Amino acid sequence: MKTYFVTGTGTGIGKTYISALLAREAVRAGLRTAMMKPVQTGMKDPFNGDLGEIRRKEPRVLDIPPGLACPYCLEYESSPHLAAEKENVEIQFSRIRDCYDQIVKEYAPDIVFLEGAGGICVPVSDKILTAELIQYLGFETIIVAPAGLGAINHTLLSLEYLRNRNIRVTGVILNQFSNPPTEIELDNIRMIESFGKVDILAKASDGAAEFSECSLFRQ
């Protein structure tokens, strides 16, 4: 079984869209696919948010109850730390891990994707960042970044930050490519691979993604 934490270089760059594409490719490869969103903000029902969007785009993912798929669903639309503070909730890493372990035990997935909230330095409390949650869980990460101007800097910084914390990065998915891709977008692929010593797992644009030959979806 494989597990990946899907994070990003920022907010609003299409992590949910990419998570749905990852789910689709995994299901197409014949894998029992589970999706988790450890922390969702801005609503009471997590299926009205990112998990619901993923399920609409790929309804063949495993049907997991919202309380397991999303251990913390907070109403205030903000960074997790502020939403939790407003509801007097303490986000506990152990609870997230327990939900993950229960999903593995009861649903026997071949692959699990956990979508983070925002980027790796988004706080989950006034003392803890998302990167520390990833480190605690011990899962490999997939970084989602926009394909255009700024991608090199933001992606390399994210890689450096994760690697300094001994968090393994499986690869990068570049999203929001133009059609056709611009010279800058194509050059960003080359520079990120070269400086970051990392694989570009996929190039995505609205409605489709071109995945590279990798072991991501192999049983």
XYZ file of N, CA and C in Angstrom:
657
model
N 0.828 -1.194 0.000
C 0.000 0.000 0.000
C 0.871 1.256 0.000
N 0.393 2.282 -0.716
C 1.135 3.536 -0.801
C 0.295 4.679 -0.252
N 0.968 5.643 0.365
C 0.286 6.815 0.899
C 1.085 8.059 0.545
N 0.372 9.097 0.099
C 1.018 10.346 -0.283
C 0.264 11.526 0.320
N 1.029 12.483 0.830
C 0.464 13.744 1.317
C 0.609 14.772 0.203
N -0.526 15.271 -0.282
C -0.519 16.241 -1.381
C -0.480 17.645 -0.781
N 0.621 18.333 -1.001
C 0.770 19.690 -0.485
C 1.028 20.633 -1.658
N 1.264 21.896 -1.354
C 1.438 22.846 -2.447
C 2.371 23.978 -2.085
N 2.681 24.775 -3.083
C 3.537 25.934 -2.863
C 2.736 27.138 -2.401
N 1.414 26.971 -2.277
C 0.575 28.063 -1.828
C -0.883 27.676 -1.838
N -1.746 28.665 -1.684
C -3.191 28.453 -1.663
C -3.783 28.837 -3.014
N -4.804 28.095 -3.425
C -5.495 28.431 -4.665
C -4.751 28.046 -5.921
N -3.903 27.018 -5.802
C -3.110 26.601 -6.972
C -3.630 25.303 -7.582
N -4.736 24.781 -7.036
C -5.361 23.613 -7.650
C -5.011 22.285 -7.010
N -4.735 22.273 -5.698
C -4.428 20.995 -5.045
C -5.602 20.023 -5.115
N -6.815 20.546 -4.947
C -7.994 19.672 -4.986
C -8.197 19.123 -6.385
N -8.027 19.964 -7.370
C -8.134 19.519 -8.769
C -7.104 18.430 -9.052
N -5.870 18.632 -8.590
C -4.818 17.641 -8.803
C -5.107 16.370 -8.004
N -5.620 16.512 -6.789
C -5.969 15.333 -5.991
C -7.023 14.504 -6.702
N -7.981 15.168 -7.340
C -9.002 14.449 -8.102
C -8.399 13.728 -9.301
N -7.443 14.377 -9.975
C -6.766 13.723 -11.101
C -5.948 12.524 -10.631
N -5.287 12.663 -9.482
C -4.541 11.537 -8.915
C -5.481 10.375 -8.592
N -6.631 10.703 -8.020
C -7.624 9.669 -7.714
C -8.096 8.983 -8.988
N -8.353 9.766 -10.018
C -8.821 9.188 -11.287
C -7.792 8.242 -11.878
N -6.527 8.666 -11.892
C -5.476 7.819 -12.460
C -5.287 6.549 -11.633
N -5.394 6.672 -10.320
C -5.240 5.502 -9.455
C -6.365 4.502 -9.688
N -7.600 5.002 -9.784
C -8.746 4.124 -10.032
C -8.611 3.458 -11.393
N -8.194 4.215 -12.377
C -8.000 3.648 -13.718
C -6.950 2.539 -13.715
N -5.978 2.658 -12.807
C -4.934 1.634 -12.699
C -5.395 0.420 -11.888
N -6.662 0.448 -11.456
C -7.206 -0.680 -10.722
C -6.933 -0.651 -9.229
N -6.571 0.510 -8.682
C -6.229 0.614 -7.272
C -7.434 1.052 -6.440
N -7.633 0.398 -5.318
C -8.629 0.850 -4.342
C -8.101 2.141 -3.725
N -8.823 3.227 -3.968
C -8.279 4.557 -3.703
C -9.058 5.258 -2.601
N -8.330 5.688 -1.575
C -8.933 6.422 -0.465
C -8.419 7.857 -0.450
N -9.325 8.784 -0.141
C -8.975 10.190 -0.073
C -9.237 10.703 1.335
N -8.293 11.498 1.851
C -8.463 12.146 3.150
C -8.165 13.639 3.034
N -8.836 14.395 3.865
C -8.553 15.824 4.049
C -8.431 16.018 5.555
N -7.217 15.986 6.100
C -7.067 16.044 7.558
C -7.771 17.228 8.210
N -7.684 18.395 7.567
C -8.329 19.597 8.110
C -8.986 20.361 6.965
N -10.296 20.600 7.113
C -11.040 21.420 6.162
C -11.597 22.625 6.908
N -11.484 23.788 6.328
C -12.076 24.973 6.956
C -13.095 25.596 6.007
N -13.949 26.435 6.573
C -14.913 27.171 5.762
C -16.262 26.515 5.625
N -16.531 25.444 6.393
C -17.817 24.746 6.276
C -17.994 23.766 7.419
N -19.218 23.237 7.540
C -19.523 22.244 8.563
C -19.444 20.822 8.031
N -19.785 20.636 6.761
C -19.792 19.306 6.147
C -18.626 19.215 5.174
N -17.638 18.326 5.433
C -16.471 18.252 4.549
C -16.801 17.844 3.120
N -17.946 17.161 2.932
C -18.317 16.764 1.583
C -18.887 17.925 0.770
N -19.058 19.071 1.415
C -19.388 20.294 0.672
C -18.122 20.997 0.196
N -16.968 20.480 0.587
C -15.693 21.096 0.254
C -14.858 20.252 -0.685
N -13.577 20.156 -0.375
C -12.627 19.511 -1.277
C -12.933 18.025 -1.480
N -13.281 17.312 -0.416
C -13.590 15.890 -0.561
C -14.792 15.668 -1.471
N -15.790 16.527 -1.325
C -16.957 16.417 -2.195
C -16.618 16.673 -3.650
N -15.753 17.665 -3.887
C -15.341 17.958 -5.261
C -14.585 16.777 -5.869
N -13.714 16.171 -5.075
C -12.968 15.003 -5.564
C -13.920 13.857 -5.896
N -14.886 13.621 -5.018
C -15.830 12.526 -5.249
C -16.702 12.780 -6.468
N -17.041 14.021 -6.728
C -17.828 14.328 -7.925
C -17.016 14.080 -9.191
N -15.728 14.394 -9.128
C -14.882 14.195 -10.307
C -14.494 12.732 -10.481
N -14.374 11.991 -9.365
C -14.030 10.571 -9.432
C -14.874 9.809 -8.400
N -16.108 9.467 -8.774
C -17.031 8.825 -7.825
C -16.639 7.406 -7.433
N -15.635 6.840 -8.083
C -15.248 5.459 -7.765
C -14.264 5.354 -6.604
N -13.900 6.479 -5.989
C -13.059 6.394 -4.801
C -13.844 5.712 -3.691
N -13.143 5.156 -2.708
C -13.799 4.448 -1.625
C -14.747 5.371 -0.855
N -15.902 4.824 -0.497
C -16.937 5.594 0.190
C -16.667 5.568 1.693
N -15.969 6.569 2.165
C -15.533 6.638 3.557
C -16.339 7.713 4.274
N -16.848 7.438 5.481
C -17.645 8.436 6.209
C -16.868 9.735 6.436
N -17.566 10.861 6.460
C -16.883 12.158 6.580
C -16.040 12.294 7.843
N -16.484 11.707 8.944
C -15.728 11.823 10.187
C -14.379 11.147 10.136
N -14.256 10.135 9.290
C -12.969 9.457 9.097
C -12.145 10.147 8.023
N -12.803 10.480 6.921
C -12.092 11.087 5.793
C -11.584 12.483 6.135
N -12.289 13.168 7.039
C -11.901 14.526 7.431
C -12.053 14.671 8.940
N -11.007 14.360 9.703
C -11.097 14.408 11.164
C -11.468 15.773 11.731
N -11.072 16.844 11.041
C -11.361 18.192 11.534
C -12.005 19.020 10.427
N -13.280 19.351 10.615
C -13.997 20.224 9.686
C -14.444 21.448 10.480
N -13.883 22.597 10.159
C -14.052 23.815 10.940
C -14.773 24.881 10.107
N -15.703 25.566 10.729
C -16.617 26.423 9.969
C -15.976 27.698 9.453
N -15.068 28.296 10.213
C -14.508 29.582 9.809
C -13.522 29.395 8.652
N -13.668 30.184 7.606
C -12.821 30.044 6.418
C -11.525 30.818 6.621
N -10.481 30.073 6.986
C -9.194 30.698 7.270
C -8.142 29.603 7.345
N -6.941 29.969 7.711
C -5.915 28.994 8.037
C -6.427 28.108 9.185
N -6.042 26.823 9.197
C -6.547 25.914 10.238
C -6.346 26.419 11.661
N -5.219 27.067 11.927
C -4.958 27.486 13.303
C -5.990 28.486 13.812
N -6.384 29.420 12.953
C -7.348 30.442 13.365
C -8.752 29.860 13.458
N -9.125 29.013 12.495
C -10.441 28.372 12.539
C -10.583 27.511 13.788
N -9.516 26.763 14.128
C -9.543 25.928 15.331
C -9.623 26.788 16.588
N -8.904 27.875 16.593
C -8.915 28.785 17.755
C -10.309 29.356 17.987
N -11.003 29.728 16.912
C -12.338 30.302 17.033
C -13.347 29.287 17.578
N -13.133 27.991 17.297
C -14.053 26.959 17.772
C -13.529 26.253 19.019
N -12.432 26.780 19.561
C -11.842 26.186 20.762
C -11.533 24.703 20.551
N -10.960 24.411 19.399
C -10.604 23.035 19.026
C -9.087 22.913 18.979
N -8.574 21.838 19.515
C -7.148 21.532 19.395
C -6.964 20.446 18.340
N -6.244 20.775 17.287
C -5.993 19.797 16.232
C -4.899 18.844 16.701
N -5.271 17.601 16.879
C -4.357 16.597 17.416
C -3.876 15.670 16.302
N -2.573 15.595 16.153
C -2.003 14.729 15.126
C -2.411 13.273 15.342
N -2.506 12.860 16.587
C -2.839 11.466 16.890
C -4.231 11.103 16.382
N -5.151 12.043 16.447
C -6.505 11.770 15.937
C -6.476 11.569 14.424
N -5.713 12.406 13.727
C -5.592 12.254 12.274
C -4.986 10.899 11.937
N -3.955 10.518 12.683
C -3.321 9.218 12.447
C -4.282 8.071 12.740
N -5.063 8.200 13.815
C -6.023 7.146 14.156
C -7.064 6.971 13.055
N -7.531 8.069 12.491
C -8.501 7.984 11.393
C -7.881 7.313 10.176
N -6.654 7.691 9.866
C -5.949 7.053 8.754
C -5.813 5.551 9.000
N -5.375 5.169 10.186
C -5.192 3.751 10.499
C -6.510 2.983 10.405
N -7.598 3.614 10.823
C -8.904 2.955 10.743
C -9.330 2.762 9.290
N -9.067 3.766 8.460
C -9.381 3.631 7.031
C -8.607 2.463 6.419
N -7.322 2.393 6.743
C -6.487 1.303 6.214
C -7.015 -0.053 6.662
N -7.398 -0.143 7.919
C -7.864 -1.416 8.475
C -9.222 -1.828 7.919
N -10.157 -0.885 7.830
C -11.532 -1.225 7.471
C -11.794 -1.230 5.966
N -11.037 -0.440 5.205
C -11.333 -0.294 3.777
C -10.258 -0.884 2.876
N -9.139 -1.269 3.432
C -8.053 -1.935 2.695
C -7.701 -1.246 1.378
N -7.383 0.041 1.410
C -7.024 0.709 0.154
C -5.647 0.269 -0.349
N -5.474 0.380 -1.652
C -4.156 0.172 -2.240
C -3.333 1.456 -2.209
N -4.043 2.580 -2.217
C -3.364 3.875 -2.235
C -4.234 4.894 -1.492
N -3.579 5.777 -0.746
C -4.276 6.831 0.000
C -3.628 8.170 -0.331
N -4.458 9.158 -0.623
C -3.984 10.529 -0.813
C -4.587 11.407 0.286
N -3.736 12.154 0.975
C -4.185 13.127 1.962
C -3.907 14.514 1.411
N -4.947 15.321 1.274
C -4.763 16.677 0.760
C -4.632 17.656 1.917
N -3.535 18.384 1.946
C -3.324 19.374 2.984
C -4.122 20.636 2.750
N -4.100 21.517 3.741
C -4.747 22.830 3.634
C -3.670 23.864 3.332
N -3.730 24.460 2.149
C -2.713 25.436 1.774
C -1.357 24.793 1.564
N -0.300 25.512 1.947
C 1.059 25.026 1.735
C 1.675 24.428 2.975
N 2.962 24.105 2.891
C 3.624 23.359 3.961
C 3.867 24.199 5.210
N 3.841 25.521 5.087
C 4.059 26.367 6.263
C 2.766 26.976 6.790
N 1.633 26.435 6.377
C 0.362 26.877 6.951
C 0.271 26.359 8.385
N -0.031 27.213 9.353
C -0.109 26.758 10.748
C -1.358 25.924 11.020
N -1.200 24.873 11.819
C -2.354 24.127 12.322
C -2.628 24.500 13.775
N -1.708 25.207 14.383
C -1.914 25.821 15.700
C -0.970 27.012 15.787
N -0.950 27.696 16.934
C -0.056 28.849 17.038
C 1.395 28.439 17.253
N 1.638 27.124 17.324
C 3.010 26.639 17.523
C 3.454 25.607 16.488
N 2.544 25.104 15.650
C 2.837 23.958 14.780
C 2.432 24.263 13.346
N 3.314 23.913 12.407
C 3.052 24.093 10.978
C 2.656 22.768 10.326
N 2.072 22.869 9.134
C 1.651 21.680 8.398
C 2.814 20.727 8.151
N 4.003 21.261 7.897
C 5.167 20.395 7.655
C 5.415 19.451 8.822
N 5.109 19.907 10.031
C 5.309 19.055 11.201
C 4.271 17.935 11.250
N 3.080 18.210 10.742
C 2.076 17.145 10.614
C 2.553 16.093 9.625
N 3.068 16.535 8.484
C 3.577 15.589 7.487
C 4.709 14.759 8.082
N 5.579 15.421 8.803
C 6.713 14.730 9.439
C 6.216 13.701 10.449
N 5.222 14.068 11.231
C 4.648 13.166 12.233
C 4.042 11.934 11.559
N 3.290 12.156 10.484
C 2.636 11.039 9.801
C 3.635 10.145 9.083
N 4.723 10.738 8.618
C 5.779 9.963 7.983
C 5.512 9.586 6.538
N 4.605 10.303 5.866
C 4.253 9.953 4.491
C 5.106 10.729 3.488
N 5.243 10.157 2.309
C 5.884 10.879 1.210
C 4.966 12.008 0.743
N 5.561 13.006 0.121
C 4.778 14.148 -0.324
C 4.814 14.308 -1.840
N 3.740 14.879 -2.347
C 3.665 15.338 -3.726
C 3.410 16.842 -3.666
N 4.265 17.613 -4.304
C 4.130 19.074 -4.293
C 3.392 19.524 -5.550
N 2.356 20.319 -5.357
C 1.632 20.923 -6.478
C 2.056 22.389 -6.582
N 2.400 22.803 -7.794
C 2.831 24.188 -8.018
C 2.234 24.700 -9.321
N 1.950 25.988 -9.418
C 1.517 26.550 -10.695
C 2.668 26.533 -11.689
N 2.328 26.348 -12.952
C 3.363 26.150 -13.969
C 4.070 27.435 -14.379
N 3.457 28.578 -14.122
C 3.949 29.826 -14.689
C 5.037 30.522 -13.898
N 5.151 31.805 -14.128
C 6.205 32.626 -13.536
C 6.183 32.508 -12.009
N 7.343 32.261 -11.419
C 7.445 32.072 -9.980
C 7.539 30.626 -9.555
N 7.249 29.705 -10.483
C 7.231 28.284 -10.137
C 8.586 27.791 -9.650
N 9.659 28.246 -10.273
C 10.998 27.756 -9.893
C 11.289 28.122 -8.445
N 11.158 29.391 -8.130
C 11.470 29.861 -6.780
C 10.606 29.173 -5.722
N 9.299 29.162 -5.916
C 8.383 28.610 -4.919
C 8.589 27.109 -4.740
N 8.818 26.408 -5.835
C 8.993 24.958 -5.750
C 10.309 24.590 -5.086
N 11.381 25.277 -5.458
C 12.682 24.971 -4.855
C 12.681 25.288 -3.357
N 12.025 26.355 -2.959
C 11.928 26.667 -1.538
C 11.155 25.583 -0.785
N 10.077 25.105 -1.378
C 9.288 24.047 -0.739
C 10.093 22.757 -0.629
N 10.816 22.415 -1.676
C 11.666 21.223 -1.649
C 12.718 21.325 -0.543
N 13.361 22.483 -0.479
C 14.409 22.685 0.527
C 13.832 22.549 1.941
N 12.681 23.147 2.150
C 12.065 23.132 3.472
C 11.717 21.708 3.892
N 11.110 20.950 2.993
C 10.719 19.577 3.318
C 11.934 18.688 3.535
N 12.916 18.808 2.673
C 14.096 17.950 2.786
C 14.896 18.254 4.050
N 14.919 19.495 4.464
C 15.607 19.852 5.707
C 14.957 19.205 6.917
N 13.709 18.762 6.753
C 12.995 18.075 7.824
C 12.881 16.576 7.561
N 13.729 16.107 6.643
C 13.786 14.672 6.316
C 12.443 14.125 5.854
N 11.690 14.958 5.138
C 10.422 14.529 4.542
C 10.681 14.199 3.076
N 10.368 12.983 2.703
C 10.662 12.538 1.337
C 9.662 13.125 0.350
N 10.174 13.662 -0.740
C 9.336 14.227 -1.800
C 9.323 13.251 -2.980
N 8.151 12.737 -3.304
C 8.011 11.808 -4.424
C 8.198 12.519 -5.754
N 7.661 13.727 -5.845
C 7.778 14.484 -7.084
C 6.906 15.715 -7.056
N 6.919 16.421 -8.174
C 6.193 17.686 -8.321
C 5.187 17.550 -9.456
N 4.008 18.113 -9.252
C 3.020 18.225 -10.328
C 2.823 19.709 -10.616
N 3.056 20.094 -11.849
C 2.864 21.484 -12.267
C 1.468 21.632 -12.866
N 0.743 22.615 -12.374
C -0.657 22.809 -12.747
C -0.838 24.150 -13.456
N -1.979 24.288 -14.080
C -2.391 25.553 -14.708
C -1.518 25.926 -15.902
N -1.134 24.915 -16.690
C -0.408 25.182 -17.935
C -1.308 25.908 -18.926
N -0.713 26.777 -19.711
C -1.420 27.400 -20.826
C -1.607 26.359 -21.935
N -2.485 26.667 -22.865
C -2.703 25.774 -24.003
C -2.564 26.577 -25.301
N -1.416 26.415 -25.999
C -0.274 25.538 -25.685
C 0.600 26.148 -24.585
N 1.475 25.328 -23.973
C 2.356 25.837 -22.914
C 3.270 26.940 -23.436
N 3.545 27.898 -22.577
C 4.442 28.985 -22.949
C 5.896 28.531 -22.811
N 6.782 29.320 -23.395
C 8.218 29.018 -23.285
C 8.661 29.028 -21.823
N 8.134 29.976 -21.046
C 8.491 30.047 -19.619
C 8.039 28.791 -18.886
N 6.823 28.346 -19.134
C 6.296 27.154 -18.462
C 7.126 25.916 -18.783
N 7.498 25.756 -20.026
C 8.311 24.606 -20.415
C 9.711 24.690 -19.818
N 10.264 25.895 -19.774
C 11.587 26.066 -19.167
C 11.536 25.805 -17.660
N 10.414 26.130 -17.019
C 10.270 25.865 -15.586
C 10.411 24.376 -15.270
N 9.901 23.533 -16.149
C 10.043 22.085 -15.958
C 11.521 21.723 -15.884
N 12.271 22.202 -16.857
C 13.698 21.878 -16.945
C 14.461 22.385 -15.727
N 14.173 23.608 -15.313
C 14.905 24.205 -14.200
C 14.566 23.547 -12.860
N 13.304 23.231 -12.666
C 12.910 22.578 -11.410
C 13.523 21.188 -11.312
N 13.500 20.449 -12.400
C 14.115 19.119 -12.392
C 15.619 19.221 -12.148
N 16.258 20.207 -12.767
C 17.709 20.335 -12.673
C 18.153 20.801 -11.289
N 17.609 21.926 -10.834
C 18.015 22.477 -9.541
C 17.423 21.702 -8.364
N 16.207 21.206 -8.549
C 15.532 20.531 -7.451
C 15.849 19.055 -7.328
N 16.502 18.491 -8.377
C 16.796 17.050 -8.370
C 15.523 16.277 -8.021
N 14.464 16.549 -8.789
C 13.155 15.988 -8.498
C 12.452 15.677 -9.810
N 11.566 14.696 -9.779
C 10.793 14.339 -10.968
C 9.542 15.202 -11.082
N 9.228 15.632 -12.292
C 7.938 16.248 -12.577
C 6.991 15.102 -12.914
N 6.064 14.811 -12.001
C 5.185 13.651 -12.151
C 4.105 13.870 -13.196
N 3.676 15.128 -13.347
C 2.607 15.411 -14.302
C 2.594 16.876 -14.666
N 2.073 17.142 -15.851
C 1.805 18.509 -16.309
C 0.299 18.610 -16.503
N -0.336 19.520 -15.781
C -1.797 19.594 -15.777
C -2.294 20.931 -16.277
N -3.430 20.879 -16.934
C -4.147 22.091 -17.337
C -5.622 21.809 -17.107
N -6.472 22.733 -17.456
C -7.891 22.592 -17.182
C -8.458 21.374 -17.906
N -8.892 20.388 -17.126
C -9.566 19.226 -17.702
C -8.706 18.027 -17.974
N -7.381 18.125 -17.859
C -6.541 16.984 -18.198
C -5.183 17.103 -17.542
N -4.503 15.958 -17.487
C -3.127 15.937 -16.980
C -2.350 14.884 -17.728
N -1.118 15.209 -18.011
C -0.214 14.271 -18.678
C 0.772 13.755 -17.638
N 0.584 12.495 -17.225
C 1.445 11.905 -16.208
C 2.665 11.275 -16.859
N 3.799 11.425 -16.184
C 5.026 10.810 -16.671
C 5.030 9.327 -16.324
N 5.945 8.614 -16.912
C 6.111 7.193 -16.585
C 6.758 7.099 -15.200
N 5.988 6.708 -14.200
C 6.511 6.597 -12.853
C 5.804 5.451 -12.134
N 6.273 5.143 -10.955
C 5.729 4.007 -10.216
C 4.560 4.388 -9.319
N 4.052 5.608 -9.472
C 3.020 6.109 -8.582
C 1.800 5.198 -8.530
N 1.367 4.690 -9.682
C 0.117 3.931 -9.759
C 0.347 2.442 -9.990
N 1.545 1.992 -9.765
C 1.829 0.554 -9.923
C 1.620 -0.155 -8.607
N 0.953 -1.310 -8.658
C 0.717 -2.070 -7.433
C 1.982 -2.765 -6.992
